[in-house]
Amino acid sequence: MMARKFSEREKEIIRERLVEAGKECFGVYGLKKTSIEQLTKAAGIAQGTFYLFYPSKEELYFELLELEEEKVRRQLLEETEETGVMTKERFVRFLRKSLSVMGENPFFRQLYEEEVMEQLVRKLPPEKLAAHFDKDADVALPFIRRWQEEGWLTSHKPEIIVSLIRSLILLTMQKWLIGEDVYDETMELFIELMADGLMTK
């Protein structure tokens, strides 16, 4: 039996449905526990149709991850649009915003909490992953580099500063270990110390 041919408009609608289904299913169940059947059922299409658009569920997940990264970049950009001198207060706001938008995002949480990256590396074409990381996959990296060029941040490797921010985000997932009664003050102190240590002025 020949696969049905879809018009360009139908393809656009199906892709939009799959993207929404992916956001819903991956957000709730994660990459490992989400099946093609769940995705196609949520999108209202046949399982065979899925493969006309994506070779695997990992390809869909990866596309969504890139969309989420772009959304986070825009959110962080809002925190950096203020012109003039970079102050400690502005940098602290940036760190708080980074924690909020990345720590609460289910896609980023899964990358940190589960073996999702390992699964993506196994399933995705190496050239796709390489192209992704060449685009500065770490959403904070472009901002760090810019502030270093402007002379507001120390000359540590930008990747190390991003790693500090990533480490801070990891702490948001250990609230119960830190202790809920001291968590908020602990995180605020971490942010203050990071700002003091990284600002040059």
Short mmCIF file of C-alpha atoms in Angstrom, two decimals:
data_model
loop_
_atom_site.label_atom_id
_atom_site.label_comp_id
_atom_site.label_asym_id
_atom_site.label_seq_id
_atom_site.Cartn_x
_atom_site.Cartn_y
_atom_site.Cartn_z
CA MET A 1 0.00 0.00 0.00
CA MET A 2 1.43 3.36 -1.04
CA ALA A 3 1.86 6.06 1.58
CA ARG A 4 -0.60 8.89 1.24
CA LYS A 5 0.78 12.11 -0.23
CA PHE A 6 0.13 15.27 1.76
CA SER A 7 -0.17 18.79 0.44
CA GLU A 8 2.29 21.38 1.74
CA ARG A 9 -0.44 22.84 3.96
CA GLU A 10 -1.27 19.39 5.36
CA LYS A 11 2.42 18.78 6.05
CA GLU A 12 2.63 22.09 7.90
CA ILE A 13 -0.40 21.23 10.03
CA ILE A 14 0.90 17.73 10.85
CA ARG A 15 4.33 19.09 11.80
CA GLU A 16 2.68 21.66 14.09
CA ARG A 17 0.63 18.89 15.72
CA LEU A 18 3.73 16.76 16.24
CA VAL A 19 5.59 19.68 17.79
CA GLU A 20 2.71 20.30 20.21
CA ALA A 21 2.41 16.57 20.94
CA GLY A 22 6.16 16.42 21.58
CA LYS A 23 6.04 19.35 23.99
CA GLU A 24 3.20 17.68 25.86
CA CYS A 25 4.50 14.09 25.96
CA PHE A 26 8.20 14.81 26.43
CA GLY A 27 7.39 17.43 29.05
CA VAL A 28 5.32 14.97 31.08
CA TYR A 29 7.01 11.61 30.46
CA GLY A 30 10.50 12.51 29.28
CA LEU A 31 12.28 11.21 26.19
CA LYS A 32 12.89 7.65 27.38
CA LYS A 33 9.31 6.92 28.45
CA THR A 34 7.59 8.57 25.50
CA SER A 35 6.67 6.23 22.65
CA ILE A 36 5.97 6.92 18.98
CA GLU A 37 2.45 5.64 19.64
CA GLN A 38 1.89 8.27 22.34
CA LEU A 39 3.18 11.02 20.06
CA THR A 40 1.06 10.02 17.07
CA LYS A 41 -2.05 9.51 19.20
CA ALA A 42 -1.64 12.98 20.71
CA ALA A 43 -1.09 14.43 17.22
CA GLY A 44 -4.04 12.54 15.74
CA ILE A 45 -2.05 10.83 12.98
CA ALA A 46 -1.11 7.28 12.02
CA GLN A 47 2.19 5.89 13.33
CA GLY A 48 3.48 5.41 9.80
CA THR A 49 2.92 9.09 9.09
CA PHE A 50 5.32 10.05 11.87
CA TYR A 51 8.28 8.66 9.93
CA LEU A 52 7.50 10.88 6.94
CA PHE A 53 8.53 13.79 9.17
CA TYR A 54 11.08 12.41 11.64
CA PRO A 55 13.31 9.32 11.45
CA SER A 56 12.98 8.83 15.23
CA LYS A 57 11.47 10.34 18.35
CA GLU A 58 14.97 11.61 19.21
CA GLU A 59 14.92 13.80 16.07
CA LEU A 60 11.65 15.39 17.18
CA TYR A 61 12.96 15.84 20.72
CA PHE A 62 16.14 17.47 19.41
CA GLU A 63 14.16 19.89 17.25
CA LEU A 64 12.09 20.86 20.29
CA LEU A 65 15.23 21.25 22.38
CA GLU A 66 16.63 23.72 19.86
CA LEU A 67 13.34 25.63 19.84
CA GLU A 68 13.41 25.78 23.64
CA GLU A 69 17.01 27.01 23.62
CA GLU A 70 16.05 29.82 21.25
CA LYS A 71 13.14 30.76 23.51
CA VAL A 72 15.47 30.84 26.52
CA ARG A 73 17.94 33.01 24.60
CA ARG A 74 15.15 35.51 23.93
CA GLN A 75 14.12 35.47 27.59
CA LEU A 76 17.69 36.06 28.74
CA LEU A 77 18.15 38.74 26.11
CA GLU A 78 15.32 40.70 27.73
CA GLU A 79 17.43 40.79 30.88
CA THR A 80 20.43 42.23 28.99
CA GLU A 81 18.76 44.83 26.76
CA GLU A 82 19.28 47.62 29.27
CA THR A 83 21.99 49.90 27.91
CA GLY A 84 24.83 51.51 29.81
CA VAL A 85 27.18 50.22 32.47
CA MET A 86 26.91 46.59 33.52
CA THR A 87 26.42 46.64 37.28
CA LYS A 88 26.51 43.92 39.87
CA GLU A 89 22.75 44.32 40.30
CA ARG A 90 22.16 43.71 36.58
CA PHE A 91 24.44 40.66 36.59
CA VAL A 92 22.66 39.26 39.66
CA ARG A 93 19.33 39.71 37.84
CA PHE A 94 20.78 37.84 34.85
CA LEU A 95 21.87 34.94 37.08
CA ARG A 96 18.46 34.81 38.75
CA LYS A 97 16.75 34.82 35.37
CA SER A 98 19.06 32.05 34.12
CA LEU A 99 18.13 29.91 37.11
CA SER A 100 14.45 30.57 36.59
CA VAL A 101 14.09 29.98 32.85
CA MET A 102 16.54 27.06 32.60
CA GLY A 103 15.88 25.36 35.94
CA GLU A 104 12.11 25.32 35.41
CA ASN A 105 12.20 24.22 31.76
CA PRO A 106 11.33 20.48 31.50
CA PHE A 107 13.64 19.93 28.51
CA PHE A 108 16.70 21.34 30.28
CA ARG A 109 15.81 19.54 33.51
CA GLN A 110 15.68 16.24 31.62
CA LEU A 111 19.11 16.84 30.11
CA TYR A 112 20.50 17.25 33.62
CA GLU A 113 18.41 14.63 35.43
CA GLU A 114 18.25 11.77 32.95
CA GLU A 115 20.58 10.06 30.49
CA VAL A 116 18.90 11.95 27.69
CA MET A 117 22.06 13.39 26.16
CA GLU A 118 23.56 9.89 25.93
CA GLN A 119 20.43 8.68 24.14
CA LEU A 120 20.57 11.63 21.72
CA VAL A 121 24.25 10.96 20.97
CA ARG A 122 23.44 7.32 20.19
CA LYS A 123 20.47 8.07 17.95
CA LEU A 124 21.23 11.34 16.15
CA PRO A 125 23.58 11.81 13.19
CA PRO A 126 26.99 13.04 14.44
CA GLU A 127 26.95 15.97 11.99
CA LYS A 128 23.64 17.21 13.44
CA LEU A 129 25.03 17.21 16.97
CA ALA A 130 28.25 18.87 15.81
CA ALA A 131 26.32 21.62 14.01
CA HIS A 132 24.24 22.16 17.14
CA PHE A 133 27.21 22.57 19.45
CA ASP A 134 28.98 24.79 16.92
CA LYS A 135 26.08 27.22 17.30
CA ASP A 136 26.92 27.81 20.97
CA ALA A 137 24.55 25.30 22.46
CA ASP A 138 24.99 26.85 25.91
CA VAL A 139 22.45 29.63 25.86
CA ALA A 140 24.42 31.88 28.23
CA LEU A 141 27.70 31.70 26.29
CA PRO A 142 27.07 34.59 23.84
CA PHE A 143 26.16 36.91 26.71
CA ILE A 144 29.26 35.96 28.72
CA ARG A 145 31.54 36.54 25.74
CA ARG A 146 29.98 39.92 25.03
CA TRP A 147 30.38 41.11 28.60
CA GLN A 148 34.00 39.98 28.63
CA GLU A 149 34.63 41.94 25.43
CA GLU A 150 33.06 44.98 27.08
CA GLY A 151 35.35 44.51 30.10
CA TRP A 152 32.71 43.86 32.76
CA LEU A 153 33.51 40.20 33.43
CA THR A 154 36.79 38.54 34.38
CA SER A 155 38.92 36.86 31.72
CA HIS A 156 38.19 33.29 32.83
CA LYS A 157 37.32 30.98 29.96
CA PRO A 158 33.69 31.72 28.94
CA GLU A 159 32.97 27.98 29.05
CA ILE A 160 34.08 27.88 32.71
CA ILE A 161 31.76 30.75 33.61
CA VAL A 162 28.91 28.96 31.82
CA SER A 163 29.86 25.82 33.75
CA LEU A 164 29.49 27.81 36.99
CA ILE A 165 26.00 28.87 35.94
CA ARG A 166 25.18 25.27 34.97
CA SER A 167 26.40 24.10 38.39
CA LEU A 168 24.11 26.65 40.02
CA ILE A 169 21.19 25.30 37.99
CA LEU A 170 22.04 21.77 39.12
CA LEU A 171 21.68 22.93 42.71
CA THR A 172 18.07 23.95 42.04
CA MET A 173 17.34 20.23 41.54
CA GLN A 174 18.79 19.32 44.95
CA LYS A 175 16.52 21.52 47.06
CA TRP A 176 15.59 18.66 49.36
CA LEU A 177 19.28 17.85 50.01
CA ILE A 178 20.19 21.46 50.69
CA GLY A 179 17.20 21.85 53.00
CA GLU A 180 14.04 23.73 52.07
CA ASP A 181 14.33 26.02 55.12
CA VAL A 182 17.73 27.37 54.01
CA TYR A 183 17.47 26.85 50.24
CA ASP A 184 16.40 30.35 49.16
CA GLU A 185 19.04 32.14 51.25
CA THR A 186 21.70 29.65 50.14
CA MET A 187 20.98 30.26 46.45
CA GLU A 188 20.94 34.02 46.91
CA LEU A 189 24.33 33.88 48.62
CA PHE A 190 25.73 31.73 45.80
CA ILE A 191 24.51 34.28 43.27
CA GLU A 192 25.99 37.20 45.25
CA LEU A 193 29.36 35.44 45.59
CA MET A 194 29.43 34.56 41.88
CA ALA A 195 28.68 38.16 40.93
CA ASP A 196 31.40 39.44 43.30
CA GLY A 197 33.92 36.96 41.90
CA LEU A 198 33.16 37.48 38.22
CA MET A 199 32.60 41.22 37.95
CA THR A 200 35.70 43.31 37.24
CA LYS A 201 34.14 46.63 38.30
#
